[in-house]
Amino acid sequence: MKPADFKRFVYGIADKVGFPAEQIVLGGDHLGPLTWADLAEEEAMANSVELAKQFVLAGFKKLHLDTSMKLASDPADVRLPDEVIAERGVILYQACEEALQELRKENPEEARPVFIIGSEVPIPGGAQEEEDSVAVTKPEAFERTMKVYEEAFARHGIRDAFENIIGVVVQPGVEFGDADVFQYDHADARELCGALKNHDGIVFEGHSTDYQTPDSLKRMVEDGIAILKVGPALTYGLREGLFALSLMEKELIPAEKRANFIDTMEEVMMEKPGNWKKHYHGTEEKRQARKYSFSDRSRYYLNNEKAETAIDRLFVNLDAAEIPMNMLHQYMPQQYSKVLAGWLKKKAAALAKDCVVTFVEDYNYATKHNYMISNVFAR
């Protein structure tokens, strides 16, 4: 999907469930030459400019400009200089500004997007290799990012850019791999977060905050890591819920009628390994990772026709069988509590979706401070 297609997709869901469109903020992540890293700078950046413009023209209002990756024409044996990263980032910023002015020809009141910058950007989707530790961004690196961007904007005659830049991506010491999660450590990030006092109106954006504890997320917000990125954890929650339902199906449904979702997912992932083969390693480890990895590469297969058919059949089977409450408690104890309290319907689709909600509740707790989580749920 292109940006306008994705907007229609999201707004279509909002219409279906009765969610106000004006409460939706569309964001573009890793906007830059990531997709074209195997091309030379001229072509890769030309594509990136068009990409950035399409996001603005489609009405996206939070844009992460990511030019941290090397391109085919960059020297392979040296680190990409911060100045090059910033120069390319400013080019994308200008492209966004041009697109905004085009929008304002039709609507002079069109709101300006806000921007996230940063050269210490984790790769999309989490770590590809197992790590022993995660290095927190040094304050000097953050300050250098700010300095080289200020200089690049000045070279281009842009004086007000930092009025529209609200955040910088840093590595605050959180990451996840197949089986490990590095939890946030306030002490390790103290010096980095302390550097924010030198920059009014700037917060940190934390990528790969998936699977952090609610208290870790809350502390991150309090320390100035005010934008918390979450992705694979949400689909991981859905996958986890579908697996739990599939295990209940084995108890309740005759073998010849089962959807066998778990086996189906393994089948479709093996048929088209492109979305996981670079991320998972080993032999037996690969098999387990395809099912349980925190990176959740299985998310790319949930809209596979075979997978969707299996999910639909799984829901029909379990709704017809009417899951017993004692079995629900065994396999989905958090959803059991909500069903018992009358907050959640005991329907298979609702149970699966609520496994996503359990992760969202952690972020609500961290950012809104308006209710407790774990075994205490608010309506």
mmCIF file with all atom_site columns, C-alpha atoms in Angstrom, residues 131-290:
data_model
loop_
_atom_site.group_PDB
_atom_site.id
_atom_site.type_symbol
_atom_site.label_atom_id
_atom_site.label_alt_id
_atom_site.label_comp_id
_atom_site.label_asym_id
_atom_site.label_entity_id
_atom_site.label_seq_id
_atom_site.pdbx_PDB_ins_code
_atom_site.Cartn_x
_atom_site.Cartn_y
_atom_site.Cartn_z
_atom_site.occupancy
_atom_site.B_iso_or_equiv
_atom_site.pdbx_formal_charge
_atom_site.auth_seq_id
_atom_site.auth_comp_id
_atom_site.auth_asym_id
_atom_site.auth_atom_id
_atom_site.pdbx_PDB_model_num
ATOM 1   C CA . GLU A 1 131 ? 22.953  -9.617  21.726 1.00 0.00 ? 131 GLU A CA 1
ATOM 2   C CA . ASP A 1 132 ? 24.528  -9.757  25.167 1.00 0.00 ? 132 ASP A CA 1
ATOM 3   C CA . SER A 1 133 ? 23.833  -6.132  25.984 1.00 0.00 ? 133 SER A CA 1
ATOM 4   C CA . VAL A 1 134 ? 22.521  -2.901  24.512 1.00 0.00 ? 134 VAL A CA 1
ATOM 5   C CA . ALA A 1 135 ? 24.609  0.261   24.556 1.00 0.00 ? 135 ALA A CA 1
ATOM 6   C CA . VAL A 1 136 ? 22.732  3.381   25.628 1.00 0.00 ? 136 VAL A CA 1
ATOM 7   C CA . THR A 1 137 ? 23.202  6.381   23.346 1.00 0.00 ? 137 THR A CA 1
ATOM 8   C CA . LYS A 1 138 ? 25.858  8.649   24.800 1.00 0.00 ? 138 LYS A CA 1
ATOM 9   C CA . PRO A 1 139 ? 24.809  12.236  25.556 1.00 0.00 ? 139 PRO A CA 1
ATOM 10  C CA . GLU A 1 140 ? 27.599  13.446  23.266 1.00 0.00 ? 140 GLU A CA 1
ATOM 11  C CA . ALA A 1 141 ? 26.083  11.497  20.371 1.00 0.00 ? 141 ALA A CA 1
ATOM 12  C CA . PHE A 1 142 ? 22.680  13.078  20.988 1.00 0.00 ? 142 PHE A CA 1
ATOM 13  C CA . GLU A 1 143 ? 24.219  16.546  21.177 1.00 0.00 ? 143 GLU A CA 1
ATOM 14  C CA . ARG A 1 144 ? 26.138  15.899  17.971 1.00 0.00 ? 144 ARG A CA 1
ATOM 15  C CA . THR A 1 145 ? 22.945  14.849  16.198 1.00 0.00 ? 145 THR A CA 1
ATOM 16  C CA . MET A 1 146 ? 21.341  18.139  17.202 1.00 0.00 ? 146 MET A CA 1
ATOM 17  C CA . LYS A 1 147 ? 24.413  20.126  16.137 1.00 0.00 ? 147 LYS A CA 1
ATOM 18  C CA . VAL A 1 148 ? 24.858  18.585  12.691 1.00 0.00 ? 148 VAL A CA 1
ATOM 19  C CA . TYR A 1 149 ? 21.145  18.950  11.934 1.00 0.00 ? 149 TYR A CA 1
ATOM 20  C CA . GLU A 1 150 ? 21.207  22.598  13.012 1.00 0.00 ? 150 GLU A CA 1
ATOM 21  C CA . GLU A 1 151 ? 24.196  23.182  10.732 1.00 0.00 ? 151 GLU A CA 1
ATOM 22  C CA . ALA A 1 152 ? 22.568  21.357  7.821  1.00 0.00 ? 152 ALA A CA 1
ATOM 23  C CA . PHE A 1 153 ? 19.346  23.348  8.164  1.00 0.00 ? 153 PHE A CA 1
ATOM 24  C CA . ALA A 1 154 ? 21.389  26.565  8.298  1.00 0.00 ? 154 ALA A CA 1
ATOM 25  C CA . ARG A 1 155 ? 23.228  25.642  5.081  1.00 0.00 ? 155 ARG A CA 1
ATOM 26  C CA . HIS A 1 156 ? 19.861  25.277  3.383  1.00 0.00 ? 156 HIS A CA 1
ATOM 27  C CA . GLY A 1 157 ? 18.583  28.563  4.787  1.00 0.00 ? 157 GLY A CA 1
ATOM 28  C CA . ILE A 1 158 ? 15.942  26.915  6.969  1.00 0.00 ? 158 ILE A CA 1
ATOM 29  C CA . ARG A 1 159 ? 15.692  28.805  10.260 1.00 0.00 ? 159 ARG A CA 1
ATOM 30  C CA . ASP A 1 160 ? 12.547  27.428  11.910 1.00 0.00 ? 160 ASP A CA 1
ATOM 31  C CA . ALA A 1 161 ? 12.927  23.659  11.458 1.00 0.00 ? 161 ALA A CA 1
ATOM 32  C CA . PHE A 1 162 ? 13.335  22.927  15.158 1.00 0.00 ? 162 PHE A CA 1
ATOM 33  C CA . GLU A 1 163 ? 9.949   24.507  15.804 1.00 0.00 ? 163 GLU A CA 1
ATOM 34  C CA . ASN A 1 164 ? 8.546   21.501  13.937 1.00 0.00 ? 164 ASN A CA 1
ATOM 35  C CA . ILE A 1 165 ? 10.926  18.815  15.240 1.00 0.00 ? 165 ILE A CA 1
ATOM 36  C CA . ILE A 1 166 ? 9.532   17.342  18.435 1.00 0.00 ? 166 ILE A CA 1
ATOM 37  C CA . GLY A 1 167 ? 11.731  14.318  19.065 1.00 0.00 ? 167 GLY A CA 1
ATOM 38  C CA . VAL A 1 168 ? 14.992  12.505  18.507 1.00 0.00 ? 168 VAL A CA 1
ATOM 39  C CA . VAL A 1 169 ? 15.381  8.753   18.251 1.00 0.00 ? 169 VAL A CA 1
ATOM 40  C CA . VAL A 1 170 ? 17.898  7.388   20.725 1.00 0.00 ? 170 VAL A CA 1
ATOM 41  C CA . GLN A 1 171 ? 18.790  3.989   22.129 1.00 0.00 ? 171 GLN A CA 1
ATOM 42  C CA . PRO A 1 172 ? 17.800  4.171   25.816 1.00 0.00 ? 172 PRO A CA 1
ATOM 43  C CA . GLY A 1 173 ? 18.917  0.595   26.458 1.00 0.00 ? 173 GLY A CA 1
ATOM 44  C CA . VAL A 1 174 ? 15.809  -1.325  25.414 1.00 0.00 ? 174 VAL A CA 1
ATOM 45  C CA . GLU A 1 175 ? 15.707  -4.009  22.752 1.00 0.00 ? 175 GLU A CA 1
ATOM 46  C CA . PHE A 1 176 ? 14.404  -7.479  22.078 1.00 0.00 ? 176 PHE A CA 1
ATOM 47  C CA . GLY A 1 177 ? 15.492  -10.484 20.056 1.00 0.00 ? 177 GLY A CA 1
ATOM 48  C CA . ASP A 1 178 ? 14.015  -13.910 19.506 1.00 0.00 ? 178 ASP A CA 1
ATOM 49  C CA . ALA A 1 179 ? 13.930  -14.935 23.151 1.00 0.00 ? 179 ALA A CA 1
ATOM 50  C CA . ASP A 1 180 ? 15.422  -12.059 25.148 1.00 0.00 ? 180 ASP A CA 1
ATOM 51  C CA . VAL A 1 181 ? 14.225  -8.627  26.238 1.00 0.00 ? 181 VAL A CA 1
ATOM 52  C CA . PHE A 1 182 ? 16.518  -5.925  27.594 1.00 0.00 ? 182 PHE A CA 1
ATOM 53  C CA . GLN A 1 183 ? 14.565  -3.994  30.201 1.00 0.00 ? 183 GLN A CA 1
ATOM 54  C CA . TYR A 1 184 ? 14.945  -0.269  30.712 1.00 0.00 ? 184 TYR A CA 1
ATOM 55  C CA . ASP A 1 185 ? 17.455  0.790   33.363 1.00 0.00 ? 185 ASP A CA 1
ATOM 56  C CA . HIS A 1 186 ? 16.891  4.300   34.679 1.00 0.00 ? 186 HIS A CA 1
ATOM 57  C CA . ALA A 1 187 ? 20.423  4.555   36.046 1.00 0.00 ? 187 ALA A CA 1
ATOM 58  C CA . ASP A 1 188 ? 22.028  3.588   32.733 1.00 0.00 ? 188 ASP A CA 1
ATOM 59  C CA . ALA A 1 189 ? 19.978  6.208   30.866 1.00 0.00 ? 189 ALA A CA 1
ATOM 60  C CA . ARG A 1 190 ? 20.342  8.997   33.453 1.00 0.00 ? 190 ARG A CA 1
ATOM 61  C CA . GLU A 1 191 ? 23.067  10.949  31.649 1.00 0.00 ? 191 GLU A CA 1
ATOM 62  C CA . LEU A 1 192 ? 21.360  10.641  28.267 1.00 0.00 ? 192 LEU A CA 1
ATOM 63  C CA . CYS A 1 193 ? 17.990  11.777  29.599 1.00 0.00 ? 193 CYS A CA 1
ATOM 64  C CA . GLY A 1 194 ? 19.651  14.592  31.528 1.00 0.00 ? 194 GLY A CA 1
ATOM 65  C CA . ALA A 1 195 ? 20.828  16.075  28.226 1.00 0.00 ? 195 ALA A CA 1
ATOM 66  C CA . LEU A 1 196 ? 17.212  16.877  27.330 1.00 0.00 ? 196 LEU A CA 1
ATOM 67  C CA . LYS A 1 197 ? 17.287  19.861  29.695 1.00 0.00 ? 197 LYS A CA 1
ATOM 68  C CA . ASN A 1 198 ? 19.454  21.634  27.103 1.00 0.00 ? 198 ASN A CA 1
ATOM 69  C CA . HIS A 1 199 ? 16.759  21.420  24.432 1.00 0.00 ? 199 HIS A CA 1
ATOM 70  C CA . ASP A 1 200 ? 13.315  22.859  25.080 1.00 0.00 ? 200 ASP A CA 1
ATOM 71  C CA . GLY A 1 201 ? 10.468  21.235  23.208 1.00 0.00 ? 201 GLY A CA 1
ATOM 72  C CA . ILE A 1 202 ? 12.392  18.044  22.415 1.00 0.00 ? 202 ILE A CA 1
ATOM 73  C CA . VAL A 1 203 ? 11.628  14.592  23.761 1.00 0.00 ? 203 VAL A CA 1
ATOM 74  C CA . PHE A 1 204 ? 13.169  11.239  23.024 1.00 0.00 ? 204 PHE A CA 1
ATOM 75  C CA . GLU A 1 205 ? 11.471  8.607   20.907 1.00 0.00 ? 205 GLU A CA 1
ATOM 76  C CA . GLY A 1 206 ? 12.175  5.063   22.039 1.00 0.00 ? 206 GLY A CA 1
ATOM 77  C CA . HIS A 1 207 ? 12.049  2.355   19.398 1.00 0.00 ? 207 HIS A CA 1
ATOM 78  C CA . SER A 1 208 ? 11.739  -1.339  20.260 1.00 0.00 ? 208 SER A CA 1
ATOM 79  C CA . THR A 1 209 ? 9.952   -0.697  23.555 1.00 0.00 ? 209 THR A CA 1
ATOM 80  C CA . ASP A 1 210 ? 7.974   -3.917  23.017 1.00 0.00 ? 210 ASP A CA 1
ATOM 81  C CA . TYR A 1 211 ? 7.767   -6.315  25.981 1.00 0.00 ? 211 TYR A CA 1
ATOM 82  C CA . GLN A 1 212 ? 8.947   -3.769  28.547 1.00 0.00 ? 212 GLN A CA 1
ATOM 83  C CA . THR A 1 213 ? 7.227   -4.052  31.911 1.00 0.00 ? 213 THR A CA 1
ATOM 84  C CA . PRO A 1 214 ? 4.549   -1.469  32.695 1.00 0.00 ? 214 PRO A CA 1
ATOM 85  C CA . ASP A 1 215 ? 6.804   0.071   35.338 1.00 0.00 ? 215 ASP A CA 1
ATOM 86  C CA . SER A 1 216 ? 9.712   0.283   32.876 1.00 0.00 ? 216 SER A CA 1
ATOM 87  C CA . LEU A 1 217 ? 7.508   2.027   30.332 1.00 0.00 ? 217 LEU A CA 1
ATOM 88  C CA . LYS A 1 218 ? 6.219   4.439   32.954 1.00 0.00 ? 218 LYS A CA 1
ATOM 89  C CA . ARG A 1 219 ? 9.747   5.292   34.064 1.00 0.00 ? 219 ARG A CA 1
ATOM 90  C CA . MET A 1 220 ? 10.797  5.871   30.460 1.00 0.00 ? 220 MET A CA 1
ATOM 91  C CA . VAL A 1 221 ? 8.017   8.421   30.027 1.00 0.00 ? 221 VAL A CA 1
ATOM 92  C CA . GLU A 1 222 ? 8.959   10.144  33.274 1.00 0.00 ? 222 GLU A CA 1
ATOM 93  C CA . ASP A 1 223 ? 12.593  10.341  32.101 1.00 0.00 ? 223 ASP A CA 1
ATOM 94  C CA . GLY A 1 224 ? 11.651  12.112  28.863 1.00 0.00 ? 224 GLY A CA 1
ATOM 95  C CA . ILE A 1 225 ? 11.368  9.125   26.522 1.00 0.00 ? 225 ILE A CA 1
ATOM 96  C CA . ALA A 1 226 ? 7.859   10.329  25.903 1.00 0.00 ? 226 ALA A CA 1
ATOM 97  C CA . ILE A 1 227 ? 7.175   8.604   22.579 1.00 0.00 ? 227 ILE A CA 1
ATOM 98  C CA . LEU A 1 228 ? 7.061   4.835   22.993 1.00 0.00 ? 228 LEU A CA 1
ATOM 99  C CA . LYS A 1 229 ? 7.175   2.790   19.801 1.00 0.00 ? 229 LYS A CA 1
ATOM 100 C CA . VAL A 1 230 ? 5.480   -0.603  19.866 1.00 0.00 ? 230 VAL A CA 1
ATOM 101 C CA . GLY A 1 231 ? 4.919   -2.964  16.976 1.00 0.00 ? 231 GLY A CA 1
ATOM 102 C CA . PRO A 1 232 ? 5.715   -6.684  17.108 1.00 0.00 ? 232 PRO A CA 1
ATOM 103 C CA . ALA A 1 233 ? 4.339   -6.998  20.653 1.00 0.00 ? 233 ALA A CA 1
ATOM 104 C CA . LEU A 1 234 ? 0.840   -6.247  19.375 1.00 0.00 ? 234 LEU A CA 1
ATOM 105 C CA . THR A 1 235 ? 0.849   -8.913  16.693 1.00 0.00 ? 235 THR A CA 1
ATOM 106 C CA . TYR A 1 236 ? 2.685   -11.217 19.096 1.00 0.00 ? 236 TYR A CA 1
ATOM 107 C CA . GLY A 1 237 ? -0.275  -10.801 21.430 1.00 0.00 ? 237 GLY A CA 1
ATOM 108 C CA . LEU A 1 238 ? -2.661  -11.719 18.634 1.00 0.00 ? 238 LEU A CA 1
ATOM 109 C CA . ARG A 1 239 ? -0.543  -14.731 17.658 1.00 0.00 ? 239 ARG A CA 1
ATOM 110 C CA . GLU A 1 240 ? -0.414  -15.803 21.300 1.00 0.00 ? 240 GLU A CA 1
ATOM 111 C CA . GLY A 1 241 ? -4.197  -15.564 21.553 1.00 0.00 ? 241 GLY A CA 1
ATOM 112 C CA . LEU A 1 242 ? -4.709  -17.547 18.347 1.00 0.00 ? 242 LEU A CA 1
ATOM 113 C CA . PHE A 1 243 ? -2.358  -20.247 19.615 1.00 0.00 ? 243 PHE A CA 1
ATOM 114 C CA . ALA A 1 244 ? -4.291  -20.460 22.897 1.00 0.00 ? 244 ALA A CA 1
ATOM 115 C CA . LEU A 1 245 ? -7.555  -20.781 20.985 1.00 0.00 ? 245 LEU A CA 1
ATOM 116 C CA . SER A 1 246 ? -5.990  -23.441 18.768 1.00 0.00 ? 246 SER A CA 1
ATOM 117 C CA . LEU A 1 247 ? -4.983  -25.478 21.826 1.00 0.00 ? 247 LEU A CA 1
ATOM 118 C CA . MET A 1 248 ? -8.551  -25.274 23.093 1.00 0.00 ? 248 MET A CA 1
ATOM 119 C CA . GLU A 1 249 ? -9.780  -26.358 19.683 1.00 0.00 ? 249 GLU A CA 1
ATOM 120 C CA . LYS A 1 250 ? -7.775  -29.588 20.065 1.00 0.00 ? 250 LYS A CA 1
ATOM 121 C CA . GLU A 1 251 ? -9.681  -30.288 23.264 1.00 0.00 ? 251 GLU A CA 1
ATOM 122 C CA . LEU A 1 252 ? -13.123 -29.423 21.931 1.00 0.00 ? 252 LEU A CA 1
ATOM 123 C CA . ILE A 1 253 ? -13.277 -30.225 18.211 1.00 0.00 ? 253 ILE A CA 1
ATOM 124 C CA . PRO A 1 254 ? -12.905 -33.576 16.397 1.00 0.00 ? 254 PRO A CA 1
ATOM 125 C CA . ALA A 1 255 ? -9.642  -33.853 14.440 1.00 0.00 ? 255 ALA A CA 1
ATOM 126 C CA . GLU A 1 256 ? -11.310 -33.861 11.019 1.00 0.00 ? 256 GLU A CA 1
ATOM 127 C CA . LYS A 1 257 ? -13.046 -30.524 11.699 1.00 0.00 ? 257 LYS A CA 1
ATOM 128 C CA . ARG A 1 258 ? -10.183 -28.592 13.259 1.00 0.00 ? 258 ARG A CA 1
ATOM 129 C CA . ALA A 1 259 ? -8.697  -25.458 11.712 1.00 0.00 ? 259 ALA A CA 1
ATOM 130 C CA . ASN A 1 260 ? -5.202  -26.443 12.881 1.00 0.00 ? 260 ASN A CA 1
ATOM 131 C CA . PHE A 1 261 ? -4.054  -22.822 12.864 1.00 0.00 ? 261 PHE A CA 1
ATOM 132 C CA . ILE A 1 262 ? -0.640  -23.537 14.417 1.00 0.00 ? 262 ILE A CA 1
ATOM 133 C CA . ASP A 1 263 ? 0.245   -26.097 11.761 1.00 0.00 ? 263 ASP A CA 1
ATOM 134 C CA . THR A 1 264 ? -1.147  -23.872 9.023  1.00 0.00 ? 264 THR A CA 1
ATOM 135 C CA . MET A 1 265 ? 1.078   -20.967 10.052 1.00 0.00 ? 265 MET A CA 1
ATOM 136 C CA . GLU A 1 266 ? 4.152   -23.192 9.963  1.00 0.00 ? 266 GLU A CA 1
ATOM 137 C CA . GLU A 1 267 ? 3.139   -24.355 6.499  1.00 0.00 ? 267 GLU A CA 1
ATOM 138 C CA . VAL A 1 268 ? 2.683   -20.876 5.016  1.00 0.00 ? 268 VAL A CA 1
ATOM 139 C CA . MET A 1 269 ? 5.887   -19.571 6.620  1.00 0.00 ? 269 MET A CA 1
ATOM 140 C CA . MET A 1 270 ? 7.871   -22.464 5.156  1.00 0.00 ? 270 MET A CA 1
ATOM 141 C CA . GLU A 1 271 ? 6.317   -21.935 1.725  1.00 0.00 ? 271 GLU A CA 1
ATOM 142 C CA . LYS A 1 272 ? 7.454   -18.287 1.649  1.00 0.00 ? 272 LYS A CA 1
ATOM 143 C CA . PRO A 1 273 ? 10.438  -17.828 3.984  1.00 0.00 ? 273 PRO A CA 1
ATOM 144 C CA . GLY A 1 274 ? 11.381  -14.365 2.743  1.00 0.00 ? 274 GLY A CA 1
ATOM 145 C CA . ASN A 1 275 ? 9.996   -12.508 5.771  1.00 0.00 ? 275 ASN A CA 1
ATOM 146 C CA . TRP A 1 276 ? 11.835  -14.536 8.404  1.00 0.00 ? 276 TRP A CA 1
ATOM 147 C CA . LYS A 1 277 ? 14.909  -16.288 6.984  1.00 0.00 ? 277 LYS A CA 1
ATOM 148 C CA . LYS A 1 278 ? 17.267  -13.325 7.572  1.00 0.00 ? 278 LYS A CA 1
ATOM 149 C CA . HIS A 1 279 ? 16.035  -12.907 11.134 1.00 0.00 ? 279 HIS A CA 1
ATOM 150 C CA . TYR A 1 280 ? 16.046  -16.441 12.509 1.00 0.00 ? 280 TYR A CA 1
ATOM 151 C CA . HIS A 1 281 ? 19.135  -18.621 12.911 1.00 0.00 ? 281 HIS A CA 1
ATOM 152 C CA . GLY A 1 282 ? 20.060  -22.190 13.818 1.00 0.00 ? 282 GLY A CA 1
ATOM 153 C CA . THR A 1 283 ? 18.082  -25.324 13.003 1.00 0.00 ? 283 THR A CA 1
ATOM 154 C CA . GLU A 1 284 ? 15.717  -26.257 15.801 1.00 0.00 ? 284 GLU A CA 1
ATOM 155 C CA . GLU A 1 285 ? 15.921  -22.639 16.922 1.00 0.00 ? 285 GLU A CA 1
ATOM 156 C CA . LYS A 1 286 ? 14.366  -21.530 13.632 1.00 0.00 ? 286 LYS A CA 1
ATOM 157 C CA . ARG A 1 287 ? 11.361  -23.779 14.143 1.00 0.00 ? 287 ARG A CA 1
ATOM 158 C CA . GLN A 1 288 ? 10.758  -22.390 17.604 1.00 0.00 ? 288 GLN A CA 1
ATOM 159 C CA . ALA A 1 289 ? 11.392  -18.811 16.458 1.00 0.00 ? 289 ALA A CA 1
ATOM 160 C CA . ARG A 1 290 ? 8.792   -19.085 13.710 1.00 0.00 ? 290 ARG A CA 1
#
